[in-house]
Amino acid sequence: MHRRRRSRASRPRQGVAVARAATGFTLLELLVVVAIIALLAAYVGPRYLSQVGKSEQSVARAQIQALARALNAYRLDVGRYPSTEEGLAALMAAPGQAPGWRGPYLERAVPPDPWGRPYAYRAPGARGDFDIVSLGKDGQPGGDGDAADLNND
């Protein structure tokens, strides 16, 4: 069987459709897309940043709880909590006046808070046997939200 070849005149015009598709987007279309992206970023951005602040506070709370557990283990071995002068460093290296010390009580060195500052430690504490305090994002006493102080209440 012989196939019949179509003449050029009987072929559909594909050139017009291809040429139209290759022209791209107009400036107005690009501006609309950029505006939509900007609106989405303005809506999502603050929500994302607030979640980051909450996660930093969660990390600080978890670290404070881990330090409190290590301090309780220290007290079981030594019979007392480290003094304010001995500080949290007593969890990693035996202080001079600590018979029965079986540390280190932490796997790694005492971490800084999520904002890069050391935790404040006092024994005896204002609220109990000891206080472990992070001053929050602003590094100042008091504050609200991300800047709120966190402790071992």
JSON list of C-alpha atoms in Angstrom, two decimals:
[
{"chain": "A", "resi": 1, "resn": "MET", "atom": "CA", "xyz": [0.00, 0.00, 0.00]},
{"chain": "A", "resi": 2, "resn": "HIS", "atom": "CA", "xyz": [1.14, 3.37, -0.83]},
{"chain": "A", "resi": 3, "resn": "ARG", "atom": "CA", "xyz": [0.72, 6.16, 1.56]},
{"chain": "A", "resi": 4, "resn": "ARG", "atom": "CA", "xyz": [-0.32, 9.35, 0.16]},
{"chain": "A", "resi": 5, "resn": "ARG", "atom": "CA", "xyz": [1.74, 12.34, 1.09]},
{"chain": "A", "resi": 6, "resn": "ARG", "atom": "CA", "xyz": [-0.05, 15.44, 2.10]},
{"chain": "A", "resi": 7, "resn": "SER", "atom": "CA", "xyz": [0.85, 18.53, 0.33]},
{"chain": "A", "resi": 8, "resn": "ARG", "atom": "CA", "xyz": [2.11, 21.48, 2.23]},
{"chain": "A", "resi": 9, "resn": "ALA", "atom": "CA", "xyz": [-1.12, 23.29, 1.68]},
{"chain": "A", "resi": 10, "resn": "SER", "atom": "CA", "xyz": [-3.17, 20.53, 3.33]},
{"chain": "A", "resi": 11, "resn": "ARG", "atom": "CA", "xyz": [-0.99, 20.33, 6.49]},
{"chain": "A", "resi": 12, "resn": "PRO", "atom": "CA", "xyz": [-2.28, 22.18, 9.57]},
{"chain": "A", "resi": 13, "resn": "ARG", "atom": "CA", "xyz": [-0.53, 25.39, 10.41]},
{"chain": "A", "resi": 14, "resn": "GLN", "atom": "CA", "xyz": [1.70, 24.56, 13.34]},
{"chain": "A", "resi": 15, "resn": "GLY", "atom": "CA", "xyz": [4.04, 27.48, 12.93]},
{"chain": "A", "resi": 16, "resn": "VAL", "atom": "CA", "xyz": [1.59, 30.05, 14.30]},
{"chain": "A", "resi": 17, "resn": "ALA", "atom": "CA", "xyz": [0.94, 28.08, 17.53]},
{"chain": "A", "resi": 18, "resn": "VAL", "atom": "CA", "xyz": [4.65, 27.43, 18.09]},
{"chain": "A", "resi": 19, "resn": "ALA", "atom": "CA", "xyz": [5.55, 31.06, 17.49]},
{"chain": "A", "resi": 20, "resn": "ARG", "atom": "CA", "xyz": [2.86, 32.24, 19.92]},
{"chain": "A", "resi": 21, "resn": "ALA", "atom": "CA", "xyz": [4.00, 29.82, 22.69]},
{"chain": "A", "resi": 22, "resn": "ALA", "atom": "CA", "xyz": [7.64, 30.85, 22.31]},
{"chain": "A", "resi": 23, "resn": "THR", "atom": "CA", "xyz": [6.94, 34.53, 22.98]},
{"chain": "A", "resi": 24, "resn": "GLY", "atom": "CA", "xyz": [6.92, 34.04, 26.80]},
{"chain": "A", "resi": 25, "resn": "PHE", "atom": "CA", "xyz": [5.15, 36.07, 29.48]},
{"chain": "A", "resi": 26, "resn": "THR", "atom": "CA", "xyz": [4.18, 39.69, 29.30]},
{"chain": "A", "resi": 27, "resn": "LEU", "atom": "CA", "xyz": [5.42, 42.20, 31.83]},
{"chain": "A", "resi": 28, "resn": "LEU", "atom": "CA", "xyz": [1.96, 42.44, 33.36]},
{"chain": "A", "resi": 29, "resn": "GLU", "atom": "CA", "xyz": [1.80, 38.67, 33.90]},
{"chain": "A", "resi": 30, "resn": "LEU", "atom": "CA", "xyz": [5.21, 38.69, 35.58]},
{"chain": "A", "resi": 31, "resn": "LEU", "atom": "CA", "xyz": [4.17, 41.56, 37.87]},
{"chain": "A", "resi": 32, "resn": "VAL", "atom": "CA", "xyz": [1.02, 39.69, 38.92]},
{"chain": "A", "resi": 33, "resn": "VAL", "atom": "CA", "xyz": [3.06, 36.59, 39.77]},
{"chain": "A", "resi": 34, "resn": "VAL", "atom": "CA", "xyz": [5.59, 38.63, 41.76]},
{"chain": "A", "resi": 35, "resn": "ALA", "atom": "CA", "xyz": [2.75, 40.36, 43.65]},
{"chain": "A", "resi": 36, "resn": "ILE", "atom": "CA", "xyz": [1.19, 37.00, 44.56]},
{"chain": "A", "resi": 37, "resn": "ILE", "atom": "CA", "xyz": [4.53, 35.67, 45.80]},
{"chain": "A", "resi": 38, "resn": "ALA", "atom": "CA", "xyz": [5.05, 38.83, 47.88]},
{"chain": "A", "resi": 39, "resn": "LEU", "atom": "CA", "xyz": [1.60, 38.48, 49.45]},
{"chain": "A", "resi": 40, "resn": "LEU", "atom": "CA", "xyz": [2.26, 34.85, 50.34]},
{"chain": "A", "resi": 41, "resn": "ALA", "atom": "CA", "xyz": [5.66, 35.74, 51.86]},
{"chain": "A", "resi": 42, "resn": "ALA", "atom": "CA", "xyz": [4.08, 38.55, 53.90]},
{"chain": "A", "resi": 43, "resn": "TYR", "atom": "CA", "xyz": [1.49, 36.10, 55.25]},
{"chain": "A", "resi": 44, "resn": "VAL", "atom": "CA", "xyz": [3.75, 33.09, 55.88]},
{"chain": "A", "resi": 45, "resn": "GLY", "atom": "CA", "xyz": [6.94, 34.87, 56.99]},
{"chain": "A", "resi": 46, "resn": "PRO", "atom": "CA", "xyz": [5.79, 36.12, 60.40]},
{"chain": "A", "resi": 47, "resn": "ARG", "atom": "CA", "xyz": [4.16, 32.79, 61.20]},
{"chain": "A", "resi": 48, "resn": "TYR", "atom": "CA", "xyz": [7.39, 30.95, 60.38]},
{"chain": "A", "resi": 49, "resn": "LEU", "atom": "CA", "xyz": [9.52, 33.32, 62.46]},
{"chain": "A", "resi": 50, "resn": "SER", "atom": "CA", "xyz": [7.22, 32.97, 65.47]},
{"chain": "A", "resi": 51, "resn": "GLN", "atom": "CA", "xyz": [7.64, 29.18, 65.28]},
{"chain": "A", "resi": 52, "resn": "VAL", "atom": "CA", "xyz": [11.43, 29.59, 65.33]},
{"chain": "A", "resi": 53, "resn": "GLY", "atom": "CA", "xyz": [11.14, 31.58, 68.58]},
{"chain": "A", "resi": 54, "resn": "LYS", "atom": "CA", "xyz": [8.94, 28.92, 70.14]},
{"chain": "A", "resi": 55, "resn": "SER", "atom": "CA", "xyz": [11.38, 26.19, 69.19]},
{"chain": "A", "resi": 56, "resn": "GLU", "atom": "CA", "xyz": [14.27, 28.07, 70.82]},
{"chain": "A", "resi": 57, "resn": "GLN", "atom": "CA", "xyz": [12.26, 28.31, 74.04]},
{"chain": "A", "resi": 58, "resn": "SER", "atom": "CA", "xyz": [11.48, 24.58, 73.85]},
{"chain": "A", "resi": 59, "resn": "VAL", "atom": "CA", "xyz": [15.19, 23.81, 73.47]},
{"chain": "A", "resi": 60, "resn": "ALA", "atom": "CA", "xyz": [16.00, 26.00, 76.48]},
{"chain": "A", "resi": 61, "resn": "ARG", "atom": "CA", "xyz": [13.36, 24.24, 78.60]},
{"chain": "A", "resi": 62, "resn": "ALA", "atom": "CA", "xyz": [14.69, 20.83, 77.60]},
{"chain": "A", "resi": 63, "resn": "GLN", "atom": "CA", "xyz": [18.27, 21.85, 78.42]},
{"chain": "A", "resi": 64, "resn": "ILE", "atom": "CA", "xyz": [17.21, 23.24, 81.80]},
{"chain": "A", "resi": 65, "resn": "GLN", "atom": "CA", "xyz": [15.42, 19.95, 82.60]},
{"chain": "A", "resi": 66, "resn": "ALA", "atom": "CA", "xyz": [18.51, 17.94, 81.60]},
{"chain": "A", "resi": 67, "resn": "LEU", "atom": "CA", "xyz": [20.71, 20.13, 83.79]},
{"chain": "A", "resi": 68, "resn": "ALA", "atom": "CA", "xyz": [18.27, 19.71, 86.71]},
{"chain": "A", "resi": 69, "resn": "ARG", "atom": "CA", "xyz": [18.39, 15.90, 86.33]},
{"chain": "A", "resi": 70, "resn": "ALA", "atom": "CA", "xyz": [22.19, 16.00, 86.30]},
{"chain": "A", "resi": 71, "resn": "LEU", "atom": "CA", "xyz": [22.18, 18.19, 89.43]},
{"chain": "A", "resi": 72, "resn": "ASN", "atom": "CA", "xyz": [19.89, 15.70, 91.19]},
{"chain": "A", "resi": 73, "resn": "ALA", "atom": "CA", "xyz": [22.26, 12.85, 90.30]},
{"chain": "A", "resi": 74, "resn": "TYR", "atom": "CA", "xyz": [25.17, 14.95, 91.65]},
{"chain": "A", "resi": 75, "resn": "ARG", "atom": "CA", "xyz": [23.25, 15.48, 94.92]},
{"chain": "A", "resi": 76, "resn": "LEU", "atom": "CA", "xyz": [22.62, 11.73, 95.28]},
{"chain": "A", "resi": 77, "resn": "ASP", "atom": "CA", "xyz": [26.36, 11.03, 94.99]},
{"chain": "A", "resi": 78, "resn": "VAL", "atom": "CA", "xyz": [27.81, 13.99, 96.88]},
{"chain": "A", "resi": 79, "resn": "GLY", "atom": "CA", "xyz": [25.02, 14.69, 99.34]},
{"chain": "A", "resi": 80, "resn": "ARG", "atom": "CA", "xyz": [24.49, 18.31, 98.30]},
{"chain": "A", "resi": 81, "resn": "TYR", "atom": "CA", "xyz": [24.04, 20.45, 95.22]},
{"chain": "A", "resi": 82, "resn": "PRO", "atom": "CA", "xyz": [27.04, 22.34, 93.84]},
{"chain": "A", "resi": 83, "resn": "SER", "atom": "CA", "xyz": [27.47, 25.77, 95.39]},
{"chain": "A", "resi": 84, "resn": "THR", "atom": "CA", "xyz": [26.92, 28.88, 93.32]},
{"chain": "A", "resi": 85, "resn": "GLU", "atom": "CA", "xyz": [30.70, 29.33, 93.17]},
{"chain": "A", "resi": 86, "resn": "GLU", "atom": "CA", "xyz": [31.24, 25.76, 91.92]},
{"chain": "A", "resi": 87, "resn": "GLY", "atom": "CA", "xyz": [28.48, 26.30, 89.38]},
{"chain": "A", "resi": 88, "resn": "LEU", "atom": "CA", "xyz": [27.40, 23.95, 86.64]},
{"chain": "A", "resi": 89, "resn": "ALA", "atom": "CA", "xyz": [31.06, 23.16, 85.91]},
{"chain": "A", "resi": 90, "resn": "ALA", "atom": "CA", "xyz": [30.88, 20.76, 88.91]},
{"chain": "A", "resi": 91, "resn": "LEU", "atom": "CA", "xyz": [28.79, 18.47, 86.71]},
{"chain": "A", "resi": 92, "resn": "MET", "atom": "CA", "xyz": [31.77, 17.90, 84.40]},
{"chain": "A", "resi": 93, "resn": "ALA", "atom": "CA", "xyz": [34.79, 18.07, 86.73]},
{"chain": "A", "resi": 94, "resn": "ALA", "atom": "CA", "xyz": [34.99, 17.20, 90.42]},
{"chain": "A", "resi": 95, "resn": "PRO", "atom": "CA", "xyz": [35.19, 20.28, 92.62]},
{"chain": "A", "resi": 96, "resn": "GLY", "atom": "CA", "xyz": [37.70, 20.20, 95.46]},
{"chain": "A", "resi": 97, "resn": "GLN", "atom": "CA", "xyz": [35.13, 19.63, 98.22]},
{"chain": "A", "resi": 98, "resn": "ALA", "atom": "CA", "xyz": [32.99, 16.85, 96.74]},
{"chain": "A", "resi": 99, "resn": "PRO", "atom": "CA", "xyz": [33.68, 13.40, 98.22]},
{"chain": "A", "resi": 100, "resn": "GLY", "atom": "CA", "xyz": [31.63, 10.75, 96.45]},
{"chain": "A", "resi": 101, "resn": "TRP", "atom": "CA", "xyz": [31.67, 12.57, 93.08]},
{"chain": "A", "resi": 102, "resn": "ARG", "atom": "CA", "xyz": [31.12, 9.98, 90.31]},
{"chain": "A", "resi": 103, "resn": "GLY", "atom": "CA", "xyz": [30.76, 12.24, 87.31]},
{"chain": "A", "resi": 104, "resn": "PRO", "atom": "CA", "xyz": [30.80, 13.55, 84.78]},
{"chain": "A", "resi": 105, "resn": "TYR", "atom": "CA", "xyz": [27.04, 13.91, 85.03]},
{"chain": "A", "resi": 106, "resn": "LEU", "atom": "CA", "xyz": [26.64, 15.22, 81.48]},
{"chain": "A", "resi": 107, "resn": "GLU", "atom": "CA", "xyz": [27.75, 13.55, 78.25]},
{"chain": "A", "resi": 108, "resn": "ARG", "atom": "CA", "xyz": [29.10, 16.82, 76.88]},
{"chain": "A", "resi": 109, "resn": "ALA", "atom": "CA", "xyz": [30.11, 20.19, 78.28]},
{"chain": "A", "resi": 110, "resn": "VAL", "atom": "CA", "xyz": [27.41, 22.39, 79.76]},
{"chain": "A", "resi": 111, "resn": "PRO", "atom": "CA", "xyz": [25.68, 23.91, 76.72]},
{"chain": "A", "resi": 112, "resn": "PRO", "atom": "CA", "xyz": [24.94, 27.61, 76.33]},
{"chain": "A", "resi": 113, "resn": "ASP", "atom": "CA", "xyz": [21.29, 28.59, 76.03]},
{"chain": "A", "resi": 114, "resn": "PRO", "atom": "CA", "xyz": [19.86, 28.71, 72.48]},
{"chain": "A", "resi": 115, "resn": "TRP", "atom": "CA", "xyz": [20.83, 32.38, 72.23]},
{"chain": "A", "resi": 116, "resn": "GLY", "atom": "CA", "xyz": [24.50, 31.67, 72.97]},
{"chain": "A", "resi": 117, "resn": "ARG", "atom": "CA", "xyz": [24.68, 32.81, 76.60]},
{"chain": "A", "resi": 118, "resn": "PRO", "atom": "CA", "xyz": [25.55, 30.65, 79.64]},
{"chain": "A", "resi": 119, "resn": "TYR", "atom": "CA", "xyz": [22.80, 29.56, 82.00]},
{"chain": "A", "resi": 120, "resn": "ALA", "atom": "CA", "xyz": [22.79, 31.31, 85.38]},
{"chain": "A", "resi": 121, "resn": "TYR", "atom": "CA", "xyz": [23.03, 28.91, 88.35]},
{"chain": "A", "resi": 122, "resn": "ARG", "atom": "CA", "xyz": [22.38, 29.71, 92.01]},
{"chain": "A", "resi": 123, "resn": "ALA", "atom": "CA", "xyz": [22.31, 27.38, 95.00]},
{"chain": "A", "resi": 124, "resn": "PRO", "atom": "CA", "xyz": [20.40, 27.75, 97.16]},
{"chain": "A", "resi": 125, "resn": "GLY", "atom": "CA", "xyz": [17.87, 29.23, 94.78]},
{"chain": "A", "resi": 126, "resn": "ALA", "atom": "CA", "xyz": [15.09, 31.73, 95.32]},
{"chain": "A", "resi": 127, "resn": "ARG", "atom": "CA", "xyz": [12.45, 29.14, 94.34]},
{"chain": "A", "resi": 128, "resn": "GLY", "atom": "CA", "xyz": [14.00, 25.93, 95.64]},
{"chain": "A", "resi": 129, "resn": "ASP", "atom": "CA", "xyz": [17.27, 24.11, 96.24]},
{"chain": "A", "resi": 130, "resn": "PHE", "atom": "CA", "xyz": [18.76, 25.65, 93.09]},
{"chain": "A", "resi": 131, "resn": "ASP", "atom": "CA", "xyz": [17.86, 27.97, 90.22]},
{"chain": "A", "resi": 132, "resn": "ILE", "atom": "CA", "xyz": [18.87, 27.51, 86.59]},
{"chain": "A", "resi": 133, "resn": "VAL", "atom": "CA", "xyz": [17.91, 30.57, 84.53]},
{"chain": "A", "resi": 134, "resn": "SER", "atom": "CA", "xyz": [18.09, 31.63, 80.90]},
{"chain": "A", "resi": 135, "resn": "LEU", "atom": "CA", "xyz": [17.37, 35.30, 80.28]},
{"chain": "A", "resi": 136, "resn": "GLY", "atom": "CA", "xyz": [15.71, 34.61, 76.93]},
{"chain": "A", "resi": 137, "resn": "LYS", "atom": "CA", "xyz": [16.36, 36.16, 73.57]},
{"chain": "A", "resi": 138, "resn": "ASP", "atom": "CA", "xyz": [17.04, 39.68, 74.83]},
{"chain": "A", "resi": 139, "resn": "GLY", "atom": "CA", "xyz": [19.50, 38.62, 77.57]},
{"chain": "A", "resi": 140, "resn": "GLN", "atom": "CA", "xyz": [17.79, 40.98, 80.07]},
{"chain": "A", "resi": 141, "resn": "PRO", "atom": "CA", "xyz": [15.83, 40.02, 83.19]},
{"chain": "A", "resi": 142, "resn": "GLY", "atom": "CA", "xyz": [12.07, 39.90, 82.67]},
{"chain": "A", "resi": 143, "resn": "GLY", "atom": "CA", "xyz": [10.41, 40.20, 79.30]},
{"chain": "A", "resi": 144, "resn": "ASP", "atom": "CA", "xyz": [7.57, 38.65, 77.35]},
{"chain": "A", "resi": 145, "resn": "GLY", "atom": "CA", "xyz": [7.32, 36.18, 74.48]},
{"chain": "A", "resi": 146, "resn": "ASP", "atom": "CA", "xyz": [10.77, 35.26, 73.09]},
{"chain": "A", "resi": 147, "resn": "ALA", "atom": "CA", "xyz": [12.40, 37.60, 75.60]},
{"chain": "A", "resi": 148, "resn": "ALA", "atom": "CA", "xyz": [10.82, 35.90, 78.63]},
{"chain": "A", "resi": 149, "resn": "ASP", "atom": "CA", "xyz": [13.10, 34.38, 81.24]},
{"chain": "A", "resi": 150, "resn": "LEU", "atom": "CA", "xyz": [13.09, 30.59, 81.52]},
{"chain": "A", "resi": 151, "resn": "ASN", "atom": "CA", "xyz": [13.90, 28.68, 84.69]},
{"chain": "A", "resi": 152, "resn": "ASN", "atom": "CA", "xyz": [13.57, 25.31, 86.41]},
{"chain": "A", "resi": 153, "resn": "ASP", "atom": "CA", "xyz": [10.25, 26.03, 88.15]}
]
